[in-house]
Amino acid sequence: MKKLIFACLTSALTLAAHADNPLYETGPAQDSSFVRFLNASEDKANVVNGAAKVALAAQGDARVSRFYSVKAGAKLAANVQVGNAKTSVEVVAKPGEFVTIAIVSNGTGITTVVVKDTPTDFNASKASVALLNLDSTCNAAGLNVAEKNTAILEAVKPASLQRRLVNPISLKTQAICDAKDVGKTIDLGQLQPGERYSVVVMPGKKARQTFFVRDSTS
């Protein structure tokens, strides 16, 4: 199984793509943070450290990894490649923080966008829905209930997210940017109590794109 190894300043953390227990070294549960990679480019992406590599597809659920548990406060580094374009990223996560490292096309190259989420509430009877805005030209992203235009999330700035607890119902949504619809209706299906979901707005060559993923942790 392919593995991704994060280089830390004080210790080595090893992550295995899609493994049940990918982290070999971490602190106590109360000190853990969570990190995932999301490919918002239009080609396959590789996240590498030395000889280790994790591959992310350009479409579907395989374009995003699960959240990996990592040691809070550790400086994590990785190299990213899409085609011939390369970049690097470093991130430090606080205890309890969920960090998404997004890979975004930037002209002929790529860049990374780091979005951090610190959940402040949890309700086992509710589902949690987030909207991530990865498009620097979308000044105010939003998420509505499809066909009803009822706002779920509003005014999400670029390189940020908002999250909201909702009833665990069957939900279809419509993403918007600057008061205009983005893409097609996004069917989240039957939401499950206690689960987390992310809807993503990202740039595209011809038009903005959207997709959603059910958040999961290793």
mmCIF file with all atom_site columns, C-alpha atoms in Angstrom:
data_model
loop_
_atom_site.group_PDB
_atom_site.id
_atom_site.type_symbol
_atom_site.label_atom_id
_atom_site.label_alt_id
_atom_site.label_comp_id
_atom_site.label_asym_id
_atom_site.label_entity_id
_atom_site.label_seq_id
_atom_site.pdbx_PDB_ins_code
_atom_site.Cartn_x
_atom_site.Cartn_y
_atom_site.Cartn_z
_atom_site.occupancy
_atom_site.B_iso_or_equiv
_atom_site.pdbx_formal_charge
_atom_site.auth_seq_id
_atom_site.auth_comp_id
_atom_site.auth_asym_id
_atom_site.auth_atom_id
_atom_site.pdbx_PDB_model_num
ATOM 1   C CA . MET A 1 1   ? 0.000   0.000  0.000   1.00 0.00 ? 1   MET A CA 1
ATOM 2   C CA . LYS A 1 2   ? 1.322   3.388  -0.948  1.00 0.00 ? 2   LYS A CA 1
ATOM 3   C CA . LYS A 1 3   ? 2.250   5.655  1.927   1.00 0.00 ? 3   LYS A CA 1
ATOM 4   C CA . LEU A 1 4   ? 2.686   9.344  2.528   1.00 0.00 ? 4   LEU A CA 1
ATOM 5   C CA . ILE A 1 5   ? 5.311   10.382 5.065   1.00 0.00 ? 5   ILE A CA 1
ATOM 6   C CA . PHE A 1 6   ? 5.150   13.878 6.494   1.00 0.00 ? 6   PHE A CA 1
ATOM 7   C CA . ALA A 1 7   ? 8.532   15.319 7.511   1.00 0.00 ? 7   ALA A CA 1
ATOM 8   C CA . CYS A 1 8   ? 8.351   16.914 10.955  1.00 0.00 ? 8   CYS A CA 1
ATOM 9   C CA . LEU A 1 9   ? 10.881  19.138 12.680  1.00 0.00 ? 9   LEU A CA 1
ATOM 10  C CA . THR A 1 10  ? 11.050  16.959 15.755  1.00 0.00 ? 10  THR A CA 1
ATOM 11  C CA . SER A 1 11  ? 9.689   13.590 14.688  1.00 0.00 ? 11  SER A CA 1
ATOM 12  C CA . ALA A 1 12  ? 8.683   11.531 11.660  1.00 0.00 ? 12  ALA A CA 1
ATOM 13  C CA . LEU A 1 13  ? 5.014   10.884 11.038  1.00 0.00 ? 13  LEU A CA 1
ATOM 14  C CA . THR A 1 14  ? 3.997   8.208  8.562   1.00 0.00 ? 14  THR A CA 1
ATOM 15  C CA . LEU A 1 15  ? 0.626   8.271  6.813   1.00 0.00 ? 15  LEU A CA 1
ATOM 16  C CA . ALA A 1 16  ? -0.675  5.458  4.606   1.00 0.00 ? 16  ALA A CA 1
ATOM 17  C CA . ALA A 1 17  ? -3.266  6.320  1.992   1.00 0.00 ? 17  ALA A CA 1
ATOM 18  C CA . HIS A 1 18  ? -6.609  4.703  2.818   1.00 0.00 ? 18  HIS A CA 1
ATOM 19  C CA . ALA A 1 19  ? -5.167  2.656  5.696   1.00 0.00 ? 19  ALA A CA 1
ATOM 20  C CA . ASP A 1 20  ? -7.231  2.007  8.818   1.00 0.00 ? 20  ASP A CA 1
ATOM 21  C CA . ASN A 1 21  ? -4.432  3.162  11.125  1.00 0.00 ? 21  ASN A CA 1
ATOM 22  C CA . PRO A 1 22  ? -2.080  5.254  8.983   1.00 0.00 ? 22  PRO A CA 1
ATOM 23  C CA . LEU A 1 23  ? -0.433  7.222  11.765  1.00 0.00 ? 23  LEU A CA 1
ATOM 24  C CA . TYR A 1 24  ? 2.501   5.594  13.513  1.00 0.00 ? 24  TYR A CA 1
ATOM 25  C CA . GLU A 1 25  ? 3.206   8.414  15.928  1.00 0.00 ? 25  GLU A CA 1
ATOM 26  C CA . THR A 1 26  ? 0.787   10.812 17.559  1.00 0.00 ? 26  THR A CA 1
ATOM 27  C CA . GLY A 1 27  ? 0.074   12.431 20.885  1.00 0.00 ? 27  GLY A CA 1
ATOM 28  C CA . PRO A 1 28  ? -2.804  11.770 23.265  1.00 0.00 ? 28  PRO A CA 1
ATOM 29  C CA . ALA A 1 29  ? -6.271  11.951 21.713  1.00 0.00 ? 29  ALA A CA 1
ATOM 30  C CA . GLN A 1 30  ? -6.887  15.378 23.209  1.00 0.00 ? 30  GLN A CA 1
ATOM 31  C CA . ASP A 1 31  ? -3.761  16.687 21.452  1.00 0.00 ? 31  ASP A CA 1
ATOM 32  C CA . SER A 1 32  ? -4.510  15.268 18.000  1.00 0.00 ? 32  SER A CA 1
ATOM 33  C CA . SER A 1 33  ? -5.228  17.293 14.884  1.00 0.00 ? 33  SER A CA 1
ATOM 34  C CA . PHE A 1 34  ? -6.506  16.135 11.499  1.00 0.00 ? 34  PHE A CA 1
ATOM 35  C CA . VAL A 1 35  ? -5.115  16.826 8.018   1.00 0.00 ? 35  VAL A CA 1
ATOM 36  C CA . ARG A 1 36  ? -6.381  15.874 4.557   1.00 0.00 ? 36  ARG A CA 1
ATOM 37  C CA . PHE A 1 37  ? -5.404  16.631 0.950   1.00 0.00 ? 37  PHE A CA 1
ATOM 38  C CA . LEU A 1 38  ? -7.932  17.738 -1.669  1.00 0.00 ? 38  LEU A CA 1
ATOM 39  C CA . ASN A 1 39  ? -7.173  17.868 -5.389  1.00 0.00 ? 39  ASN A CA 1
ATOM 40  C CA . ALA A 1 40  ? -8.998  20.882 -6.834  1.00 0.00 ? 40  ALA A CA 1
ATOM 41  C CA . SER A 1 41  ? -6.863  20.949 -9.979  1.00 0.00 ? 41  SER A CA 1
ATOM 42  C CA . GLU A 1 42  ? -8.031  19.456 -13.273 1.00 0.00 ? 42  GLU A CA 1
ATOM 43  C CA . ASP A 1 43  ? -5.450  16.671 -13.457 1.00 0.00 ? 43  ASP A CA 1
ATOM 44  C CA . LYS A 1 44  ? -4.197  13.870 -11.241 1.00 0.00 ? 44  LYS A CA 1
ATOM 45  C CA . ALA A 1 45  ? -2.067  14.984 -8.300  1.00 0.00 ? 45  ALA A CA 1
ATOM 46  C CA . ASN A 1 46  ? 0.702   13.332 -6.312  1.00 0.00 ? 46  ASN A CA 1
ATOM 47  C CA . VAL A 1 47  ? 1.682   14.299 -2.789  1.00 0.00 ? 47  VAL A CA 1
ATOM 48  C CA . VAL A 1 48  ? 5.176   13.029 -2.035  1.00 0.00 ? 48  VAL A CA 1
ATOM 49  C CA . ASN A 1 49  ? 7.911   12.922 0.546   1.00 0.00 ? 49  ASN A CA 1
ATOM 50  C CA . GLY A 1 50  ? 11.035  11.093 -0.519  1.00 0.00 ? 50  GLY A CA 1
ATOM 51  C CA . ALA A 1 51  ? 10.087  7.746  -2.029  1.00 0.00 ? 51  ALA A CA 1
ATOM 52  C CA . ALA A 1 52  ? 6.616   7.749  -0.453  1.00 0.00 ? 52  ALA A CA 1
ATOM 53  C CA . LYS A 1 53  ? 3.607   8.990  -2.419  1.00 0.00 ? 53  LYS A CA 1
ATOM 54  C CA . VAL A 1 54  ? -0.169  9.298  -2.251  1.00 0.00 ? 54  VAL A CA 1
ATOM 55  C CA . ALA A 1 55  ? -2.113  9.776  -5.497  1.00 0.00 ? 55  ALA A CA 1
ATOM 56  C CA . LEU A 1 56  ? -5.277  11.857 -5.817  1.00 0.00 ? 56  LEU A CA 1
ATOM 57  C CA . ALA A 1 57  ? -7.631  11.548 -8.781  1.00 0.00 ? 57  ALA A CA 1
ATOM 58  C CA . ALA A 1 58  ? -8.964  14.508 -10.763 1.00 0.00 ? 58  ALA A CA 1
ATOM 59  C CA . GLN A 1 59  ? -12.611 13.553 -10.279 1.00 0.00 ? 59  GLN A CA 1
ATOM 60  C CA . GLY A 1 60  ? -14.914 11.845 -7.816  1.00 0.00 ? 60  GLY A CA 1
ATOM 61  C CA . ASP A 1 61  ? -14.348 10.863 -4.209  1.00 0.00 ? 61  ASP A CA 1
ATOM 62  C CA . ALA A 1 62  ? -10.769 9.790  -4.940  1.00 0.00 ? 62  ALA A CA 1
ATOM 63  C CA . ARG A 1 63  ? -9.739  13.421 -5.405  1.00 0.00 ? 63  ARG A CA 1
ATOM 64  C CA . VAL A 1 64  ? -9.758  13.885 -1.629  1.00 0.00 ? 64  VAL A CA 1
ATOM 65  C CA . SER A 1 65  ? -8.090  11.873 1.114   1.00 0.00 ? 65  SER A CA 1
ATOM 66  C CA . ARG A 1 66  ? -9.613  11.098 4.460   1.00 0.00 ? 66  ARG A CA 1
ATOM 67  C CA . PHE A 1 67  ? -8.590  13.193 7.462   1.00 0.00 ? 67  PHE A CA 1
ATOM 68  C CA . TYR A 1 68  ? -5.418  11.741 8.951   1.00 0.00 ? 68  TYR A CA 1
ATOM 69  C CA . SER A 1 69  ? -4.786  12.068 12.674  1.00 0.00 ? 69  SER A CA 1
ATOM 70  C CA . VAL A 1 70  ? -1.527  13.944 13.303  1.00 0.00 ? 70  VAL A CA 1
ATOM 71  C CA . LYS A 1 71  ? 0.305   15.299 16.317  1.00 0.00 ? 71  LYS A CA 1
ATOM 72  C CA . ALA A 1 72  ? -0.828  18.832 17.109  1.00 0.00 ? 72  ALA A CA 1
ATOM 73  C CA . GLY A 1 73  ? 1.916   21.441 16.930  1.00 0.00 ? 73  GLY A CA 1
ATOM 74  C CA . ALA A 1 74  ? 4.178   19.372 14.668  1.00 0.00 ? 74  ALA A CA 1
ATOM 75  C CA . LYS A 1 75  ? 5.405   21.124 11.527  1.00 0.00 ? 75  LYS A CA 1
ATOM 76  C CA . LEU A 1 76  ? 4.316   18.976 8.576   1.00 0.00 ? 76  LEU A CA 1
ATOM 77  C CA . ALA A 1 77  ? 5.783   19.313 5.088   1.00 0.00 ? 77  ALA A CA 1
ATOM 78  C CA . ALA A 1 78  ? 5.051   17.687 1.733   1.00 0.00 ? 78  ALA A CA 1
ATOM 79  C CA . ASN A 1 79  ? 5.771   18.189 -1.976  1.00 0.00 ? 79  ASN A CA 1
ATOM 80  C CA . VAL A 1 80  ? 2.926   18.331 -4.486  1.00 0.00 ? 80  VAL A CA 1
ATOM 81  C CA . GLN A 1 81  ? 3.022   17.632 -8.230  1.00 0.00 ? 81  GLN A CA 1
ATOM 82  C CA . VAL A 1 82  ? 0.350   17.943 -10.938 1.00 0.00 ? 82  VAL A CA 1
ATOM 83  C CA . GLY A 1 83  ? 1.729   17.129 -14.386 1.00 0.00 ? 83  GLY A CA 1
ATOM 84  C CA . ASN A 1 84  ? 4.980   19.080 -14.643 1.00 0.00 ? 84  ASN A CA 1
ATOM 85  C CA . ALA A 1 85  ? 3.900   21.672 -12.082 1.00 0.00 ? 85  ALA A CA 1
ATOM 86  C CA . LYS A 1 86  ? 5.324   21.372 -8.578  1.00 0.00 ? 86  LYS A CA 1
ATOM 87  C CA . THR A 1 87  ? 4.979   23.149 -5.256  1.00 0.00 ? 87  THR A CA 1
ATOM 88  C CA . SER A 1 88  ? 5.560   22.481 -1.574  1.00 0.00 ? 88  SER A CA 1
ATOM 89  C CA . VAL A 1 89  ? 3.502   23.072 1.541   1.00 0.00 ? 89  VAL A CA 1
ATOM 90  C CA . GLU A 1 90  ? 4.082   23.298 5.277   1.00 0.00 ? 90  GLU A CA 1
ATOM 91  C CA . VAL A 1 91  ? 1.393   23.407 7.925   1.00 0.00 ? 91  VAL A CA 1
ATOM 92  C CA . VAL A 1 92  ? 1.078   23.329 11.701  1.00 0.00 ? 92  VAL A CA 1
ATOM 93  C CA . ALA A 1 93  ? -2.267  22.280 13.169  1.00 0.00 ? 93  ALA A CA 1
ATOM 94  C CA . LYS A 1 94  ? -3.602  23.221 16.591  1.00 0.00 ? 94  LYS A CA 1
ATOM 95  C CA . PRO A 1 95  ? -5.183  20.626 18.914  1.00 0.00 ? 95  PRO A CA 1
ATOM 96  C CA . GLY A 1 96  ? -8.608  19.592 17.639  1.00 0.00 ? 96  GLY A CA 1
ATOM 97  C CA . GLU A 1 97  ? -8.169  21.447 14.350  1.00 0.00 ? 97  GLU A CA 1
ATOM 98  C CA . PHE A 1 98  ? -9.226  19.975 10.988  1.00 0.00 ? 98  PHE A CA 1
ATOM 99  C CA . VAL A 1 99  ? -6.950  21.157 8.162   1.00 0.00 ? 99  VAL A CA 1
ATOM 100 C CA . THR A 1 100 ? -7.674  20.789 4.445   1.00 0.00 ? 100 THR A CA 1
ATOM 101 C CA . ILE A 1 101 ? -4.706  21.288 2.106   1.00 0.00 ? 101 ILE A CA 1
ATOM 102 C CA . ALA A 1 102 ? -6.202  21.969 -1.320  1.00 0.00 ? 102 ALA A CA 1
ATOM 103 C CA . ILE A 1 103 ? -4.242  21.752 -4.576  1.00 0.00 ? 103 ILE A CA 1
ATOM 104 C CA . VAL A 1 104 ? -5.500  24.423 -6.982  1.00 0.00 ? 104 VAL A CA 1
ATOM 105 C CA . SER A 1 105 ? -4.536  25.251 -10.573 1.00 0.00 ? 105 SER A CA 1
ATOM 106 C CA . ASN A 1 106 ? -2.892  28.651 -10.960 1.00 0.00 ? 106 ASN A CA 1
ATOM 107 C CA . GLY A 1 107 ? -2.390  29.553 -14.612 1.00 0.00 ? 107 GLY A CA 1
ATOM 108 C CA . THR A 1 108 ? 0.129   27.025 -15.916 1.00 0.00 ? 108 THR A CA 1
ATOM 109 C CA . GLY A 1 109 ? 1.188   26.103 -12.398 1.00 0.00 ? 109 GLY A CA 1
ATOM 110 C CA . ILE A 1 110 ? -0.373  25.033 -9.120  1.00 0.00 ? 110 ILE A CA 1
ATOM 111 C CA . THR A 1 111 ? -0.687  26.442 -5.641  1.00 0.00 ? 111 THR A CA 1
ATOM 112 C CA . THR A 1 112 ? -1.911  25.135 -2.308  1.00 0.00 ? 112 THR A CA 1
ATOM 113 C CA . VAL A 1 113 ? -4.701  26.631 -0.233  1.00 0.00 ? 113 VAL A CA 1
ATOM 114 C CA . VAL A 1 114 ? -4.814  25.754 3.450   1.00 0.00 ? 114 VAL A CA 1
ATOM 115 C CA . VAL A 1 115 ? -8.254  25.894 5.075   1.00 0.00 ? 115 VAL A CA 1
ATOM 116 C CA . LYS A 1 116 ? -8.578  25.314 8.816   1.00 0.00 ? 116 LYS A CA 1
ATOM 117 C CA . ASP A 1 117 ? -11.698 24.306 10.700  1.00 0.00 ? 117 ASP A CA 1
ATOM 118 C CA . THR A 1 118 ? -12.072 24.165 14.472  1.00 0.00 ? 118 THR A CA 1
ATOM 119 C CA . PRO A 1 119 ? -15.447 22.598 15.315  1.00 0.00 ? 119 PRO A CA 1
ATOM 120 C CA . THR A 1 120 ? -17.069 24.338 18.257  1.00 0.00 ? 120 THR A CA 1
ATOM 121 C CA . ASP A 1 121 ? -20.117 22.155 18.651  1.00 0.00 ? 121 ASP A CA 1
ATOM 122 C CA . PHE A 1 122 ? -21.238 18.586 18.118  1.00 0.00 ? 122 PHE A CA 1
ATOM 123 C CA . ASN A 1 123 ? -24.703 17.097 18.158  1.00 0.00 ? 123 ASN A CA 1
ATOM 124 C CA . ALA A 1 124 ? -25.040 13.355 17.652  1.00 0.00 ? 124 ALA A CA 1
ATOM 125 C CA . SER A 1 125 ? -28.580 13.838 16.346  1.00 0.00 ? 125 SER A CA 1
ATOM 126 C CA . LYS A 1 126 ? -27.549 16.375 13.672  1.00 0.00 ? 126 LYS A CA 1
ATOM 127 C CA . ALA A 1 127 ? -25.440 16.282 10.495  1.00 0.00 ? 127 ALA A CA 1
ATOM 128 C CA . SER A 1 128 ? -22.700 18.854 9.896   1.00 0.00 ? 128 SER A CA 1
ATOM 129 C CA . VAL A 1 129 ? -22.460 20.498 6.455   1.00 0.00 ? 129 VAL A CA 1
ATOM 130 C CA . ALA A 1 130 ? -19.559 22.747 5.438   1.00 0.00 ? 130 ALA A CA 1
ATOM 131 C CA . LEU A 1 131 ? -18.910 24.933 2.400   1.00 0.00 ? 131 LEU A CA 1
ATOM 132 C CA . LEU A 1 132 ? -15.277 25.403 1.320   1.00 0.00 ? 132 LEU A CA 1
ATOM 133 C CA . ASN A 1 133 ? -14.528 28.281 -1.038  1.00 0.00 ? 133 ASN A CA 1
ATOM 134 C CA . LEU A 1 134 ? -11.329 27.549 -2.987  1.00 0.00 ? 134 LEU A CA 1
ATOM 135 C CA . ASP A 1 135 ? -11.954 30.095 -5.757  1.00 0.00 ? 135 ASP A CA 1
ATOM 136 C CA . SER A 1 136 ? -10.055 33.343 -5.209  1.00 0.00 ? 136 SER A CA 1
ATOM 137 C CA . THR A 1 137 ? -12.406 35.141 -7.631  1.00 0.00 ? 137 THR A CA 1
ATOM 138 C CA . CYS A 1 138 ? -15.532 34.135 -5.702  1.00 0.00 ? 138 CYS A CA 1
ATOM 139 C CA . ASN A 1 139 ? -15.857 36.913 -3.148  1.00 0.00 ? 139 ASN A CA 1
ATOM 140 C CA . ALA A 1 140 ? -18.892 35.463 -1.390  1.00 0.00 ? 140 ALA A CA 1
ATOM 141 C CA . ALA A 1 141 ? -19.819 31.801 -1.749  1.00 0.00 ? 141 ALA A CA 1
ATOM 142 C CA . GLY A 1 142 ? -23.032 30.350 -0.407  1.00 0.00 ? 142 GLY A CA 1
ATOM 143 C CA . LEU A 1 143 ? -25.035 27.161 -0.212  1.00 0.00 ? 143 LEU A CA 1
ATOM 144 C CA . ASN A 1 144 ? -28.807 27.038 -0.611  1.00 0.00 ? 144 ASN A CA 1
ATOM 145 C CA . VAL A 1 145 ? -31.432 24.340 -0.393  1.00 0.00 ? 145 VAL A CA 1
ATOM 146 C CA . ALA A 1 146 ? -32.022 23.507 -4.067  1.00 0.00 ? 146 ALA A CA 1
ATOM 147 C CA . GLU A 1 147 ? -35.192 24.889 -5.677  1.00 0.00 ? 147 GLU A CA 1
ATOM 148 C CA . LYS A 1 148 ? -36.235 26.653 -2.462  1.00 0.00 ? 148 LYS A CA 1
ATOM 149 C CA . ASN A 1 149 ? -33.339 29.155 -2.397  1.00 0.00 ? 149 ASN A CA 1
ATOM 150 C CA . THR A 1 150 ? -33.274 28.856 1.381   1.00 0.00 ? 150 THR A CA 1
ATOM 151 C CA . ALA A 1 151 ? -29.805 29.755 2.617   1.00 0.00 ? 151 ALA A CA 1
ATOM 152 C CA . ILE A 1 152 ? -27.814 27.136 4.507   1.00 0.00 ? 152 ILE A CA 1
ATOM 153 C CA . LEU A 1 153 ? -24.474 28.981 4.470   1.00 0.00 ? 153 LEU A CA 1
ATOM 154 C CA . GLU A 1 154 ? -23.691 32.505 3.298   1.00 0.00 ? 154 GLU A CA 1
ATOM 155 C CA . ALA A 1 155 ? -20.826 34.910 2.579   1.00 0.00 ? 155 ALA A CA 1
ATOM 156 C CA . VAL A 1 156 ? -17.994 32.365 2.658   1.00 0.00 ? 156 VAL A CA 1
ATOM 157 C CA . LYS A 1 157 ? -14.823 34.219 1.709   1.00 0.00 ? 157 LYS A CA 1
ATOM 158 C CA . PRO A 1 158 ? -12.069 32.757 -0.514  1.00 0.00 ? 158 PRO A CA 1
ATOM 159 C CA . ALA A 1 159 ? -9.732  30.275 1.207   1.00 0.00 ? 159 ALA A CA 1
ATOM 160 C CA . SER A 1 160 ? -12.161 29.725 4.067   1.00 0.00 ? 160 SER A CA 1
ATOM 161 C CA . LEU A 1 161 ? -15.141 27.645 5.114   1.00 0.00 ? 161 LEU A CA 1
ATOM 162 C CA . GLN A 1 162 ? -18.301 27.794 7.149   1.00 0.00 ? 162 GLN A CA 1
ATOM 163 C CA . ARG A 1 163 ? -20.037 24.874 8.829   1.00 0.00 ? 163 ARG A CA 1
ATOM 164 C CA . ARG A 1 164 ? -23.582 24.364 10.092  1.00 0.00 ? 164 ARG A CA 1
ATOM 165 C CA . LEU A 1 165 ? -25.515 21.663 11.902  1.00 0.00 ? 165 LEU A CA 1
ATOM 166 C CA . VAL A 1 166 ? -28.631 20.528 10.029  1.00 0.00 ? 166 VAL A CA 1
ATOM 167 C CA . ASN A 1 167 ? -31.304 17.897 10.461  1.00 0.00 ? 167 ASN A CA 1
ATOM 168 C CA . PRO A 1 168 ? -30.360 14.478 8.995   1.00 0.00 ? 168 PRO A CA 1
ATOM 169 C CA . ILE A 1 169 ? -32.654 14.663 5.981   1.00 0.00 ? 169 ILE A CA 1
ATOM 170 C CA . SER A 1 170 ? -32.297 13.917 2.285   1.00 0.00 ? 170 SER A CA 1
ATOM 171 C CA . LEU A 1 171 ? -30.754 17.137 0.996   1.00 0.00 ? 171 LEU A CA 1
ATOM 172 C CA . LYS A 1 172 ? -30.180 18.666 -2.430  1.00 0.00 ? 172 LYS A CA 1
ATOM 173 C CA . THR A 1 173 ? -28.217 21.909 -2.534  1.00 0.00 ? 173 THR A CA 1
ATOM 174 C CA . GLN A 1 174 ? -27.176 24.666 -4.913  1.00 0.00 ? 174 GLN A CA 1
ATOM 175 C CA . ALA A 1 175 ? -23.836 26.440 -4.523  1.00 0.00 ? 175 ALA A CA 1
ATOM 176 C CA . ILE A 1 176 ? -23.657 30.134 -5.382  1.00 0.00 ? 176 ILE A CA 1
ATOM 177 C CA . CYS A 1 177 ? -20.896 32.678 -5.965  1.00 0.00 ? 177 CYS A CA 1
ATOM 178 C CA . ASP A 1 178 ? -21.594 36.377 -5.714  1.00 0.00 ? 178 ASP A CA 1
ATOM 179 C CA . ALA A 1 179 ? -25.357 35.716 -5.910  1.00 0.00 ? 179 ALA A CA 1
ATOM 180 C CA . LYS A 1 180 ? -25.097 33.525 -9.045  1.00 0.00 ? 180 LYS A CA 1
ATOM 181 C CA . ASP A 1 181 ? -25.599 29.762 -9.262  1.00 0.00 ? 181 ASP A CA 1
ATOM 182 C CA . VAL A 1 182 ? -22.460 27.647 -9.601  1.00 0.00 ? 182 VAL A CA 1
ATOM 183 C CA . GLY A 1 183 ? -22.745 24.375 -11.486 1.00 0.00 ? 183 GLY A CA 1
ATOM 184 C CA . LYS A 1 184 ? -25.583 21.912 -11.141 1.00 0.00 ? 184 LYS A CA 1
ATOM 185 C CA . THR A 1 185 ? -27.627 20.899 -8.133  1.00 0.00 ? 185 THR A CA 1
ATOM 186 C CA . ILE A 1 186 ? -25.530 18.962 -5.613  1.00 0.00 ? 186 ILE A CA 1
ATOM 187 C CA . ASP A 1 187 ? -27.345 15.940 -4.205  1.00 0.00 ? 187 ASP A CA 1
ATOM 188 C CA . LEU A 1 188 ? -25.933 15.109 -0.775  1.00 0.00 ? 188 LEU A CA 1
ATOM 189 C CA . GLY A 1 189 ? -28.327 12.191 -0.429  1.00 0.00 ? 189 GLY A CA 1
ATOM 190 C CA . GLN A 1 190 ? -29.598 11.067 2.958   1.00 0.00 ? 190 GLN A CA 1
ATOM 191 C CA . LEU A 1 191 ? -27.557 12.815 5.632   1.00 0.00 ? 191 LEU A CA 1
ATOM 192 C CA . GLN A 1 192 ? -26.610 10.713 8.639   1.00 0.00 ? 192 GLN A CA 1
ATOM 193 C CA . PRO A 1 193 ? -26.715 11.873 12.278  1.00 0.00 ? 193 PRO A CA 1
ATOM 194 C CA . GLY A 1 194 ? -23.289 12.720 13.648  1.00 0.00 ? 194 GLY A CA 1
ATOM 195 C CA . GLU A 1 195 ? -21.621 12.717 10.207  1.00 0.00 ? 195 GLU A CA 1
ATOM 196 C CA . ARG A 1 196 ? -19.723 15.590 8.551   1.00 0.00 ? 196 ARG A CA 1
ATOM 197 C CA . TYR A 1 197 ? -20.014 16.646 4.898   1.00 0.00 ? 197 TYR A CA 1
ATOM 198 C CA . SER A 1 198 ? -18.131 19.188 2.775   1.00 0.00 ? 198 SER A CA 1
ATOM 199 C CA . VAL A 1 199 ? -19.319 20.981 -0.363  1.00 0.00 ? 199 VAL A CA 1
ATOM 200 C CA . VAL A 1 200 ? -16.439 22.504 -2.332  1.00 0.00 ? 200 VAL A CA 1
ATOM 201 C CA . VAL A 1 201 ? -16.450 25.466 -4.729  1.00 0.00 ? 201 VAL A CA 1
ATOM 202 C CA . MET A 1 202 ? -13.314 25.601 -6.877  1.00 0.00 ? 202 MET A CA 1
ATOM 203 C CA . PRO A 1 203 ? -12.032 27.263 -10.052 1.00 0.00 ? 203 PRO A CA 1
ATOM 204 C CA . GLY A 1 204 ? -12.061 25.529 -13.435 1.00 0.00 ? 204 GLY A CA 1
ATOM 205 C CA . LYS A 1 205 ? -10.633 26.189 -16.879 1.00 0.00 ? 205 LYS A CA 1
ATOM 206 C CA . LYS A 1 206 ? -14.040 26.988 -18.380 1.00 0.00 ? 206 LYS A CA 1
ATOM 207 C CA . ALA A 1 207 ? -16.242 27.545 -15.346 1.00 0.00 ? 207 ALA A CA 1
ATOM 208 C CA . ARG A 1 208 ? -16.334 27.105 -11.593 1.00 0.00 ? 208 ARG A CA 1
ATOM 209 C CA . GLN A 1 209 ? -16.843 23.564 -10.364 1.00 0.00 ? 209 GLN A CA 1
ATOM 210 C CA . THR A 1 210 ? -18.470 22.035 -7.311  1.00 0.00 ? 210 THR A CA 1
ATOM 211 C CA . PHE A 1 211 ? -18.454 18.656 -5.641  1.00 0.00 ? 211 PHE A CA 1
ATOM 212 C CA . PHE A 1 212 ? -19.149 17.223 -2.214  1.00 0.00 ? 212 PHE A CA 1
ATOM 213 C CA . VAL A 1 213 ? -17.495 14.635 -0.036  1.00 0.00 ? 213 VAL A CA 1
ATOM 214 C CA . ARG A 1 214 ? -18.427 12.851 3.151   1.00 0.00 ? 214 ARG A CA 1
ATOM 215 C CA . ASP A 1 215 ? -15.687 13.713 5.627   1.00 0.00 ? 215 ASP A CA 1
ATOM 216 C CA . SER A 1 216 ? -13.996 10.740 7.242   1.00 0.00 ? 216 SER A CA 1
ATOM 217 C CA . THR A 1 217 ? -11.114 10.302 9.658   1.00 0.00 ? 217 THR A CA 1
ATOM 218 C CA . SER A 1 218 ? -8.504  7.559  9.775   1.00 0.00 ? 218 SER A CA 1
#
